[in-house]
Short mmCIF file of C-alpha atoms and ligand atoms in Angstrom, two decimals:
data_model
loop_
_atom_site.label_atom_id
_atom_site.label_comp_id
_atom_site.label_asym_id
_atom_site.label_seq_id
_atom_site.Cartn_x
_atom_site.Cartn_y
_atom_site.Cartn_z
CA UNK A 234 0.44 -0.23 -0.38
CA UNK A 235 1.57 3.52 -0.89
CA UNK A 236 1.30 6.46 1.36
CA UNK A 237 -1.32 7.81 -0.60
CA UNK A 238 -3.93 4.81 -0.12
CA UNK A 239 -2.74 4.50 3.14
CA UNK A 240 -4.17 7.78 3.88
CA UNK A 241 -6.56 7.48 2.63
CA UNK A 242 -8.22 4.86 4.31
CA UNK A 243 -7.18 6.25 7.74
CA UNK A 244 -9.21 8.92 6.24
CA UNK A 245 -12.51 6.59 5.39
CA UNK A 246 -12.40 5.20 9.04
CA UNK A 247 -11.58 8.74 10.89
CA UNK A 248 -13.75 10.42 8.73
CA UNK A 249 -17.44 9.09 8.16
CA UNK A 250 -19.98 11.30 5.92
CA UNK A 251 -23.51 9.98 6.68
CA UNK A 252 -26.36 10.35 4.37
CA UNK A 253 -29.46 9.34 6.31
CA UNK A 254 -32.27 7.60 4.79
CA UNK A 255 -36.41 7.57 5.77
CA UNK A 256 -38.06 4.64 4.46
CA UNK A 257 -41.32 4.45 5.98
CA UNK A 258 -39.70 4.41 9.82
CA UNK A 259 -41.76 5.66 12.29
CA UNK A 260 -39.46 8.30 13.25
CA UNK A 261 -38.30 6.75 16.43
CA UNK A 262 -35.06 5.81 14.99
CA UNK A 263 -34.76 8.46 13.54
CA UNK A 264 -34.98 10.82 16.71
CA UNK A 265 -32.19 8.60 17.59
CA UNK A 266 -30.16 9.14 15.13
CA UNK A 267 -29.96 12.89 15.74
CA UNK A 268 -29.68 12.53 19.09
CA UNK A 269 -26.24 10.97 18.39
CA UNK A 270 -24.97 13.53 16.75
CA UNK A 271 -26.21 16.10 18.93
CA UNK A 272 -24.02 17.22 22.39
CA UNK A 273 -24.38 14.07 25.24
CA UNK A 274 -23.29 11.70 22.33
CA UNK A 275 -21.63 13.62 19.89
CA UNK A 276 -20.67 11.37 16.81
CA UNK A 277 -18.50 14.58 15.26
CA UNK A 278 -15.50 13.08 18.22
CA UNK A 279 -15.89 10.13 15.79
CA UNK A 280 -15.58 12.59 13.09
CA UNK A 281 -19.11 11.53 11.37
CA UNK A 282 -20.76 13.88 10.22
CA UNK A 283 -24.51 14.06 8.62
CA UNK A 284 -24.75 14.93 4.74
CA UNK A 285 -27.41 16.75 2.40
CA UNK A 286 -26.77 14.93 -0.34
CA UNK A 287 -25.65 11.06 -1.28
CA UNK A 288 -23.39 12.06 -3.47
CA UNK A 289 -21.51 13.85 -0.89
CA UNK A 290 -21.72 10.56 1.44
CA UNK A 291 -19.73 8.18 2.71
CA UNK A 292 -21.62 5.54 4.81
CA UNK A 293 -25.72 5.19 4.14
CA UNK A 294 -28.14 4.76 7.14
CA UNK A 295 -31.08 3.52 6.82
CA UNK A 296 -34.51 3.29 8.52
CA UNK A 297 -37.67 2.15 8.49
CA UNK A 298 -39.34 -0.66 6.56
CA UNK A 299 -39.23 -0.31 3.33
CA UNK A 300 -42.44 1.01 1.86
CA UNK A 301 -43.48 0.21 -1.81
CA UNK A 302 -43.09 3.89 -2.84
CA UNK A 303 -39.90 4.42 -0.93
CA UNK A 304 -37.66 0.95 -2.69
CA UNK A 305 -37.14 3.19 -5.72
CA UNK A 306 -35.46 6.11 -4.03
CA UNK A 307 -33.55 3.53 -2.27
CA UNK A 308 -31.72 2.55 -5.18
CA UNK A 309 -31.62 5.90 -6.56
CA UNK A 310 -29.94 6.68 -3.46
CA UNK A 311 -27.85 3.96 -2.95
CA UNK A 312 -26.81 4.12 -6.61
CA UNK A 313 -25.58 8.14 -5.95
CA UNK A 314 -22.89 7.02 -2.97
CA UNK A 315 -19.72 7.20 -4.76
CA UNK A 316 -17.79 3.81 -3.86
CA UNK A 317 -16.59 2.67 -1.45
CA UNK A 318 -19.76 2.87 0.67
CA UNK A 319 -21.29 0.88 3.03
CA UNK A 320 -24.93 0.96 4.15
CA UNK A 321 -26.28 0.34 7.91
CA UNK A 322 -29.31 0.03 8.72
CA UNK A 323 -31.05 1.53 11.98
CA UNK A 324 -33.34 -0.10 13.53
CA UNK A 325 -35.27 -3.36 13.23
CA UNK A 326 -37.50 -2.17 11.09
CA UNK A 327 -35.05 -2.83 7.89
CA UNK A 328 -34.09 -5.52 9.61
CA UNK A 329 -36.79 -8.16 8.71
CA UNK A 330 -40.01 -5.64 8.94
CA UNK A 331 -40.72 -5.60 13.07
CA UNK A 332 -43.82 -5.40 14.01
CA UNK A 333 -45.18 -4.62 10.39
CA UNK A 334 -44.31 -8.09 9.31
CA UNK A 335 -47.56 -9.03 6.67
CA UNK A 336 -48.28 -5.99 6.10
CA UNK A 337 -48.83 -5.67 2.56
CA UNK A 338 -47.58 -2.45 1.78
CA UNK A 339 -43.78 -3.30 2.49
CA UNK A 340 -41.34 -4.24 0.57
CA UNK A 341 -38.64 -4.92 3.12
CA UNK A 342 -36.52 -6.04 5.05
CA UNK A 343 -33.63 -4.04 3.39
CA UNK A 344 -31.03 -6.50 1.87
CA UNK A 345 -33.29 -7.49 -0.45
CA UNK A 346 -32.70 -4.82 -2.09
CA UNK A 347 -29.29 -3.54 -1.76
CA UNK A 348 -26.35 -5.05 0.39
CA UNK A 349 -26.48 -4.40 3.67
CA UNK A 350 -23.23 -3.70 5.94
CA UNK A 351 -24.37 -3.40 9.41
CA UNK A 352 -27.49 -4.38 11.50
CA UNK A 353 -28.49 -2.45 13.87
CA UNK A 354 -30.66 -3.64 16.03
CA UNK A 355 -33.15 -2.35 18.28
CA UNK A 356 -36.42 -0.30 18.52
CA UNK A 357 -35.33 1.63 18.00
CA UNK A 358 -31.61 1.42 18.88
CA UNK A 359 -29.97 3.47 21.38
CA UNK A 360 -27.90 6.27 20.41
CA UNK A 361 -24.51 4.09 21.83
CA UNK A 362 -25.45 1.63 19.82
CA UNK A 363 -25.94 3.76 16.21
CA UNK A 364 -21.76 5.10 16.81
CA UNK A 365 -20.91 2.12 17.55
CA UNK A 366 -23.07 0.39 14.05
CA UNK A 367 -21.36 3.71 12.21
CA UNK A 368 -17.72 3.45 13.40
CA UNK A 369 -17.71 -0.29 12.23
CA UNK A 370 -19.39 0.68 9.00
CA UNK A 371 -16.18 3.16 8.97
CA UNK A 372 -14.08 0.17 9.57
CA UNK A 373 -15.21 -1.69 6.81
CA UNK A 374 -15.42 1.28 4.09
CA UNK A 375 -12.07 1.60 5.05
CA UNK A 376 -11.33 -1.51 4.49
CA UNK A 377 -12.86 -2.19 1.01
CA UNK A 378 -11.18 1.49 -0.29
CA UNK A 379 -8.36 -0.36 0.28
CA UNK A 380 -8.54 -3.16 -2.11
CA UNK A 381 -7.84 -2.54 -5.44
CA UNK A 382 -9.88 -0.60 -7.78
CA UNK A 383 -10.05 -3.96 -9.96
CA UNK A 384 -11.41 -6.40 -6.93
CA UNK A 385 -14.24 -3.73 -6.31
CA UNK A 386 -15.65 -3.86 -9.79
CA UNK A 387 -15.06 -7.32 -9.93
CA UNK A 388 -17.36 -7.87 -7.03
CA UNK A 389 -20.51 -5.62 -7.99
CA UNK B 12 -44.18 34.44 -14.78
CA UNK B 13 -44.99 31.45 -12.40
CA UNK B 14 -43.02 28.67 -12.00
CA UNK B 15 -43.06 25.03 -9.76
CA UNK B 16 -40.82 24.57 -7.45
CA UNK B 17 -40.89 20.33 -6.26
CA UNK B 18 -39.52 19.67 -2.97
CA UNK B 19 -38.44 16.46 -1.81
CA UNK B 20 -39.55 14.15 -1.40
CA UNK B 21 -36.48 12.70 -0.14
CA UNK B 22 -34.86 15.83 0.75
CA UNK B 23 -31.70 16.82 2.97
CA UNK B 24 -34.27 19.63 4.81
CA UNK B 25 -36.71 17.30 5.53
CA UNK B 26 -37.02 14.53 8.20
CA UNK B 27 -39.26 12.12 6.73
CA UNK B 28 -40.26 11.58 3.35
CA UNK B 29 -43.41 13.95 1.64
CA UNK B 30 -43.32 15.79 -1.08
CA UNK B 31 -43.86 20.19 -1.39
CA UNK B 32 -44.73 21.71 -4.51
CA UNK B 33 -44.34 25.27 -4.49
CA UNK B 34 -46.10 27.98 -7.61
CA UNK B 35 -43.90 30.72 -7.44
CA UNK B 36 -43.89 34.10 -8.16
CA UNK B 37 -40.58 35.34 -8.44
CA UNK B 38 -39.43 35.27 -5.21
CA UNK B 39 -43.20 34.86 -3.47
CA UNK B 40 -44.94 31.23 -3.38
CA UNK B 41 -48.51 31.72 -4.58
CA UNK B 42 -49.34 28.69 -3.90
CA UNK B 43 -48.67 25.32 -1.95
CA UNK B 44 -49.59 21.61 -2.45
CA UNK B 45 -48.48 19.06 -0.67
CA UNK B 46 -48.42 14.84 -1.10
CA UNK B 47 -48.31 12.72 1.41
CA UNK B 48 -48.37 8.75 1.24
CA UNK B 49 -44.74 7.87 1.53
CA UNK B 50 -44.62 6.59 5.02
CA UNK B 51 -47.69 4.19 4.14
CA UNK B 52 -47.41 1.52 5.89
CA UNK B 53 -50.95 -0.16 6.37
CA UNK B 54 -51.13 -0.25 10.16
CA UNK B 55 -54.99 0.24 10.32
CA UNK B 56 -55.36 -2.76 8.57
CA UNK B 57 -52.39 -4.82 10.05
CA UNK B 58 -53.76 -4.29 13.25
CA UNK B 59 -57.06 -5.84 12.33
CA UNK B 60 -55.02 -8.63 11.91
CA UNK B 61 -52.99 -8.59 15.52
CA UNK B 62 -54.99 -9.80 19.30
CA UNK B 63 -55.92 -6.88 21.78
CA UNK B 64 -51.94 -6.98 23.38
CA UNK B 65 -50.46 -7.26 19.95
CA UNK B 66 -51.96 -4.38 18.87
CA UNK B 67 -50.74 -2.13 21.82
CA UNK B 68 -47.21 -2.70 20.67
CA UNK B 69 -48.38 -2.24 16.87
CA UNK B 70 -50.34 1.45 17.20
CA UNK B 71 -47.05 2.43 20.00
CA UNK B 72 -44.64 2.41 16.86
CA UNK B 73 -47.09 4.67 14.40
CA UNK B 74 -45.27 7.33 15.77
CA UNK B 75 -41.63 7.44 17.25
CA UNK B 76 -42.23 10.83 19.33
CA UNK B 77 -45.71 11.24 20.91
CA UNK B 78 -45.60 6.64 21.27
CA UNK B 79 -47.43 6.86 24.58
CA UNK B 80 -50.15 9.13 23.05
CA UNK B 81 -51.04 6.84 20.63
CA UNK B 82 -51.12 3.56 23.43
CA UNK B 83 -53.04 5.88 25.14
CA UNK B 84 -55.87 6.48 23.27
CA UNK B 85 -56.15 3.17 22.40
CA UNK B 86 -56.46 2.25 25.66
CA UNK B 87 -58.42 4.37 26.55
CA UNK B 88 -60.86 3.22 23.82
CA UNK B 89 -60.70 -0.98 24.37
CA UNK B 90 -61.41 0.34 28.69
CA UNK B 91 -64.65 1.77 27.50
CA UNK B 92 -65.52 -1.52 25.05
CA UNK B 93 -64.21 -4.12 28.07
CA UNK B 94 -65.61 -2.30 31.48
CA UNK B 95 -62.43 -1.76 33.50
CA UNK B 96 -61.55 1.20 35.35
CA UNK B 97 -57.71 2.10 35.53
CA UNK B 98 -56.74 2.56 39.23
CA UNK B 99 -56.12 6.30 40.54
CA UNK B 100 -52.64 5.71 40.54
CA UNK B 101 -52.91 4.76 36.84
CA UNK B 102 -54.09 7.80 35.98
CA UNK B 103 -51.54 10.08 37.22
CA UNK B 104 -49.29 7.53 35.85
CA UNK B 105 -50.16 8.37 32.78
CA UNK B 106 -50.32 11.91 33.11
CA UNK B 107 -46.66 11.95 34.16
CA UNK B 108 -45.83 10.06 30.61
CA UNK B 109 -48.15 12.12 28.82
CA UNK B 110 -46.84 15.56 29.66
CA UNK B 111 -43.31 13.63 29.51
CA UNK B 112 -44.16 13.29 26.78
CA UNK B 113 -45.42 16.59 25.65
CA UNK B 114 -41.82 18.45 27.41
CA UNK B 115 -39.52 15.59 24.68
CA UNK B 116 -41.84 16.60 21.42
CA UNK B 117 -42.03 20.40 21.82
CA UNK B 118 -37.75 20.79 22.83
CA UNK B 119 -37.06 18.83 20.26
CA UNK B 120 -39.68 20.83 17.79
CA UNK B 121 -37.81 23.88 19.52
CA UNK B 122 -34.35 22.68 18.43
CA UNK B 123 -35.96 22.15 15.01
CA UNK B 124 -37.36 25.23 14.54
CA UNK B 125 -33.92 26.59 15.58
CA UNK B 126 -32.18 24.43 12.73
CA UNK B 127 -34.47 25.98 10.24
CA UNK B 128 -33.35 29.57 11.12
CA UNK B 129 -30.33 28.81 11.01
CA UNK B 130 -29.35 29.07 14.54
CA UNK B 131 -26.99 25.83 14.96
CA UNK B 132 -25.87 26.88 18.45
CA UNK B 133 -29.70 26.90 19.94
CA UNK B 134 -30.24 23.43 17.89
CA UNK B 135 -27.69 21.69 19.67
CA UNK B 136 -28.81 23.28 22.94
CA UNK B 137 -32.67 21.66 23.13
CA UNK B 138 -31.10 18.58 22.29
CA UNK B 139 -29.29 18.43 25.09
CA UNK B 140 -31.89 19.53 27.13
CA UNK B 141 -33.65 17.22 25.82
CA UNK B 142 -31.20 14.70 26.69
CA UNK B 143 -32.98 14.92 30.73
CA UNK B 144 -36.20 14.24 29.78
CA UNK B 145 -35.09 10.83 27.56
CA UNK B 146 -33.22 10.17 31.59
CA UNK B 147 -36.11 11.33 33.85
CA UNK B 148 -38.23 8.69 30.93
CA UNK B 149 -35.72 6.63 30.80
CA UNK B 150 -36.19 6.29 34.48
CA UNK B 151 -39.75 5.59 34.58
CA UNK B 152 -40.23 3.41 31.99
CA UNK B 153 -36.44 1.85 31.17
CA UNK B 154 -36.74 2.50 27.66
CA UNK B 155 -36.08 6.35 25.67
CA UNK B 156 -38.71 6.00 23.08
CA UNK B 157 -41.02 3.38 22.52
CA UNK B 158 -42.09 3.30 26.25
CA UNK B 159 -44.82 0.64 25.91
CA UNK B 160 -46.32 1.62 29.18
CA UNK B 161 -49.82 1.40 28.60
CA UNK B 162 -52.07 -1.35 29.04
CA UNK B 163 -56.22 -2.29 29.75
CA UNK B 164 -56.51 -1.17 32.57
CA UNK B 165 -53.51 0.41 34.34
CA UNK B 166 -50.39 0.95 33.34
CA UNK B 167 -47.38 -1.30 33.26
CA UNK B 168 -45.04 -0.81 35.25
CA UNK B 169 -45.16 1.30 38.76
CA UNK B 170 -43.24 4.94 39.38
CA UNK B 171 -41.37 3.88 42.69
CA UNK B 172 -40.49 7.01 43.96
CA UNK B 173 -42.59 9.91 42.78
CA UNK B 174 -41.32 12.10 44.84
CA UNK B 175 -37.58 11.57 43.45
CA UNK B 176 -38.29 12.20 40.22
CA UNK B 177 -39.66 15.71 41.52
CA UNK B 178 -36.05 17.28 41.81
CA UNK B 179 -35.49 15.94 37.87
CA UNK B 180 -38.15 17.84 36.92
CA UNK B 181 -37.64 21.03 39.00
CA UNK B 182 -33.64 21.50 37.49
CA UNK B 183 -35.50 20.72 34.15
CA UNK B 184 -37.77 23.27 34.42
CA UNK B 185 -34.81 26.12 35.58
CA UNK B 186 -32.94 25.09 32.20
CA UNK B 187 -36.46 25.71 29.93
CA UNK B 188 -36.72 28.86 32.65
CA UNK B 189 -32.48 29.96 31.85
CA UNK B 190 -31.56 29.67 28.52
CA UNK B 191 -34.60 27.23 26.68
CA UNK B 192 -37.65 30.34 27.06
CA UNK B 193 -35.63 33.03 27.55
CA UNK B 194 -33.56 32.62 23.66
CA UNK B 195 -36.85 32.08 21.98
CA UNK B 196 -39.13 34.80 23.44
CA UNK B 197 -36.64 37.53 23.99
CA UNK B 198 -33.35 36.95 21.53
CA UNK B 199 -33.46 39.42 17.92
CA UNK B 200 -32.74 36.27 15.80
CA UNK B 201 -35.38 34.27 16.85
CA UNK B 202 -37.91 37.27 17.05
CA UNK B 203 -36.86 38.93 13.47
CA UNK B 204 -37.07 35.92 11.55
CA UNK B 205 -40.51 34.02 13.11
CA UNK B 206 -42.48 37.06 13.67
CA UNK B 207 -44.97 38.43 10.88
CA UNK B 208 -44.32 35.10 8.74
CA UNK B 209 -46.85 32.47 7.83
CA UNK B 210 -49.88 34.06 9.16
CA UNK B 211 -53.04 31.53 9.79
CA UNK B 212 -55.68 34.05 10.95
CA UNK B 213 -58.62 33.01 13.29
CA UNK B 214 -61.54 33.01 10.64
CA UNK B 215 -59.04 30.45 8.31
CA UNK B 216 -57.90 28.62 11.62
CA UNK B 217 -61.58 27.96 12.52
CA UNK B 218 -62.07 26.99 9.20
CA UNK B 219 -59.35 24.84 8.66
CA UNK B 220 -59.95 23.10 11.87
CA UNK B 221 -56.96 23.14 13.22
CA UNK B 222 -56.34 21.91 16.32
CA UNK B 223 -53.64 21.77 18.92
CA UNK B 224 -50.56 24.89 19.17
CA UNK B 225 -51.83 25.69 15.89
CA UNK B 226 -54.86 26.94 16.92
CA UNK B 227 -54.15 28.19 20.06
CA UNK B 228 -51.28 30.23 19.04
CA UNK B 229 -54.36 31.94 16.06
CA UNK B 230 -56.33 32.67 19.05
CA UNK B 231 -58.80 29.53 19.53
CA UNK B 232 -58.18 28.44 23.21
CA UNK B 233 -59.06 24.91 22.28
CA UNK B 234 -57.58 22.47 24.79
CA UNK B 235 -58.72 18.95 25.19
CA UNK B 236 -57.33 18.56 28.71
CA UNK B 237 -59.21 21.43 29.83
CA UNK B 238 -62.78 20.95 27.43
CA UNK B 239 -62.63 16.66 28.12
CA UNK B 240 -60.41 15.72 30.74
CA UNK B 241 -58.86 12.03 30.15
CA UNK B 242 -56.63 10.26 32.73
CA UNK B 243 -56.62 13.05 35.83
CA UNK B 244 -55.96 16.25 34.04
CA UNK B 245 -59.54 17.11 35.89
CA UNK B 246 -56.98 17.54 38.70
CA UNK B 247 -54.30 19.50 37.10
CA UNK B 248 -54.79 22.68 37.83
CA UNK B 249 -53.13 24.67 34.86
CA UNK B 250 -53.06 27.75 32.36
CA UNK B 251 -53.58 27.18 28.56
CA UNK B 252 -51.53 29.74 26.56
CA UNK B 253 -53.62 31.53 23.73
CA UNK B 254 -51.79 34.35 21.94
CA UNK B 255 -53.12 36.22 19.21
CA UNK B 256 -50.93 36.98 15.79
CA UNK B 257 -51.14 33.37 14.76
CA UNK B 258 -47.68 34.30 12.86
CA UNK B 259 -44.54 31.25 13.61
CA UNK B 260 -43.59 34.13 16.97
CA UNK B 261 -46.68 33.10 18.04
CA UNK B 262 -46.79 28.92 18.26
CA UNK B 263 -43.11 28.97 19.80
CA UNK B 264 -44.19 31.64 22.20
CA UNK B 265 -47.32 28.90 22.86
CA UNK B 266 -45.40 26.29 22.31
CA UNK B 267 -42.80 27.88 25.19
CA UNK B 268 -45.22 28.45 27.37
CA UNK B 269 -47.08 25.58 27.09
CA UNK B 270 -43.39 23.72 28.39
CA UNK B 271 -44.01 25.99 31.67
CA UNK B 272 -47.55 24.58 31.87
CA UNK B 273 -46.18 21.12 31.67
CA UNK B 274 -43.67 21.58 34.16
CA UNK B 275 -46.17 22.70 36.55
CA UNK B 276 -48.68 19.77 35.86
CA UNK B 277 -45.41 17.33 36.05
CA UNK B 278 -44.94 18.45 39.41
CA UNK B 279 -48.43 18.60 40.25
CA UNK B 280 -48.65 14.94 39.76
CA UNK B 281 -45.57 13.63 41.27
CA UNK B 282 -46.40 14.96 44.22
CA UNK B 283 -49.96 14.13 44.98
CA UNK B 284 -49.77 10.76 43.04
CA UNK B 285 -52.16 8.59 45.22
CA UNK B 286 -50.70 5.36 46.88
CA UNK B 287 -52.08 1.94 45.75
CA UNK B 288 -52.63 -0.08 42.83
CA UNK B 289 -50.80 0.82 39.24
CA UNK B 290 -53.48 -1.78 37.13
CA UNK B 291 -56.27 -3.49 37.87
CA UNK B 292 -57.48 -7.04 36.23
CA UNK B 293 -56.91 -10.82 37.07
CA UNK B 294 -55.95 -10.56 33.22
CA UNK B 295 -59.66 -11.92 31.68
CA UNK B 296 -60.33 -9.31 29.38
CA UNK B 297 -64.34 -9.95 27.55
CA UNK B 298 -64.93 -7.15 25.00
CA UNK B 299 -68.42 -6.24 24.02
CA UNK B 300 -69.51 -5.57 20.16
CA UNK B 301 -69.78 -2.09 19.82
CA UNK B 302 -67.79 0.96 19.01
CA UNK B 303 -65.86 3.25 21.18
CA UNK B 304 -64.18 6.90 20.79
CA UNK B 305 -61.57 8.31 22.85
CA UNK B 306 -59.90 11.97 22.38
CA UNK B 307 -56.96 12.85 23.68
CA UNK B 308 -54.48 16.52 23.14
CA UNK B 309 -51.56 15.12 21.63
CA UNK B 310 -48.49 17.60 22.07
CA UNK B 311 -49.27 17.97 17.92
CA UNK B 312 -53.43 18.62 18.95
CA UNK B 313 -55.86 16.25 19.45
CA UNK B 314 -56.17 12.38 18.68
CA UNK B 315 -59.37 10.75 17.71
CA UNK B 316 -59.15 6.94 17.62
CA UNK B 317 -62.47 4.79 16.98
CA UNK B 318 -62.41 1.33 18.17
CA UNK B 319 -64.87 -1.62 16.88
CA UNK B 320 -65.08 -4.89 18.21
CA UNK B 321 -66.96 -7.84 17.58
CA UNK B 322 -68.27 -10.38 20.93
CA UNK B 323 -65.72 -13.18 21.68
CA UNK B 324 -63.25 -11.73 19.43
CA UNK B 325 -59.43 -11.54 20.50
CA UNK B 326 -58.91 -9.08 17.46
CA UNK B 327 -60.49 -5.45 17.12
CA UNK B 328 -62.99 -5.33 14.02
CA UNK B 329 -61.32 -1.82 13.08
CA UNK B 330 -58.81 0.35 14.38
CA UNK B 331 -59.47 4.50 12.97
CA UNK B 332 -56.74 6.79 14.15
CA UNK B 333 -57.40 10.21 13.27
CA UNK B 334 -53.72 12.30 14.04
CA UNK B 335 -53.44 15.96 14.20
CA UNK B 336 -51.10 16.68 11.44
CA UNK B 337 -54.09 15.42 9.40
CA UNK B 338 -56.05 18.25 10.53
CA UNK B 339 -53.88 20.80 10.76
CA UNK B 340 -51.94 19.83 7.60
CA UNK B 341 -54.38 21.90 5.17
CA UNK B 342 -53.66 24.70 7.13
CA UNK B 343 -49.69 25.19 5.52
CA UNK B 344 -51.35 25.86 1.81
CA UNK B 345 -52.62 29.16 3.97
CA UNK B 346 -49.83 29.88 5.51
CA UNK B 347 -47.68 29.68 2.89
CA UNK B 348 -49.46 31.49 0.19
CA UNK B 349 -47.88 34.71 -0.40
CA UNK B 350 -44.58 34.37 2.31
CA UNK B 351 -41.61 34.32 0.26
CA UNK B 352 -39.84 31.17 -0.98
CA UNK B 353 -36.94 30.76 2.05
CA UNK B 354 -39.08 30.98 4.97
CA UNK B 355 -41.40 28.22 3.12
CA UNK B 356 -39.16 25.30 5.28
CA UNK B 357 -39.43 27.37 8.67
CA UNK B 358 -43.91 27.69 8.40
CA UNK B 359 -44.44 24.59 7.26
CA UNK B 360 -41.99 23.31 10.26
CA UNK B 361 -44.43 25.51 12.31
CA UNK B 362 -46.92 23.63 13.03
CA UNK B 363 -44.78 20.46 13.75
CA UNK B 364 -45.66 18.12 11.48
CA UNK B 365 -45.56 14.32 12.00
CA UNK B 366 -46.10 12.40 8.68
CA UNK B 367 -45.51 9.10 10.01
CA UNK B 368 -48.80 9.50 12.10
CA UNK B 369 -50.77 10.58 9.08
CA UNK B 370 -49.88 8.52 6.88
CA UNK B 371 -49.55 5.35 9.30
S1 SF4 C 806 -37.23 0.14 14.68
FE1 SF4 C 806 -38.52 0.36 16.05
S2 SF4 C 806 -38.56 2.64 16.08
FE2 SF4 C 806 -37.44 2.38 14.45
S3 SF4 C 806 -38.53 2.75 12.45
FE3 SF4 C 806 -39.27 0.39 13.30
S4 SF4 C 806 -40.67 0.87 14.94
FE4 SF4 C 806 -39.81 3.19 14.81
#
């Protein structure tokens, strides 16, 4: 690994920018994600920043049980995040569709549509758990970024 | 020349997915259309397939911000159908939970409003303070968001030492009085940014049938805690703050004053809490055929549940929910007409919309 890619690797691990997307969640997880950015939990100490555009983000955080209405948007947004990227599914909803299981308007769970790297279970998970999930995704991101580009393209 | 600016449904400025189409003349908004339904999870239909215990857990997840209010309303309706009376202590605990939830919801709203004003420091301050409210909620229920406190015939957990919580509540009140309220009521940033925008006149408020703080900020003095007391509200003393101006600043003031009233109710409920059982019933629950409705004043306004049941059935025949945002949403159109484009995010946030409740 040359110096440049080592630097990139460390940057990705230490300063992941996240984009938050709500795919029909009950707001519980969204509020906890916002809470994890605020002074008590302070995600910025890990270099985490909430970004307004998926094109600027490294990590995609998805909450909610994936309604039919949002499937297309999820795929589009996933495509807009630049590689290397990681996906964190926050809450039990994207993992299993939670209490909404059997609903006909849902098209979950999330990993049927896009590959998910980290699941943070809980309804809703505590902000500390969300932070841990993001930190884990940052490690995955750094590792993914250090692989040569060819491999990554083959993999996709 | 007028042109259309679509915003959303997945837009960085929006917490939840919905779509706002604004027709603009230059910088001025001449009309607006709101599209919702991106959060539709079919909860009302799902409720018909769940039994009376599961349905409480399901309805709690209609909304993550006012989760306690939804179960409270549902349990009240189901109590009417089963004829079970919750004991007095349970009613007091319900009041404590409802007021704590109102506190955290209003502080959260203040934070989001501050963010939309571009007042980031205030956003962080509000959220830091909200964590203190969450501490109290967590001390009582063990959870931060979905508290699962209500059940048919009472509450699931007792408040073992109400007087110990009193000191936490007093500290909260002190912080509210010293930081949040002065900033929102006297700071020039907040005043200049909010005064005179998004005006909803008294007549329009009545004809749109708006509820909650939105109505009270337009001079409609309605509050279900006063007009149709539920739980133990008939034994509490409090004022209903009303403002006449109808602009965003009035909504801000109403919520700030409500925070103070919530603290006052909390103090009374914790000191006066009677001893005794906190739930009744030996687990035998028999429903009678019929429909029961229940109304509750949520942080955003009036929530109505209408629950139908058939005898000998374990599942409800129908659970219908009407949430406050559904009532307040049409008023956004009248608020934004004539407003500047840059003000619209703040104006639409000023009704404290919750689309995940509305879509269900
Ligand atoms: S996991 Fe729970 S809190 Fe999170 S969105 Fe789903 S229902 Fe809401």
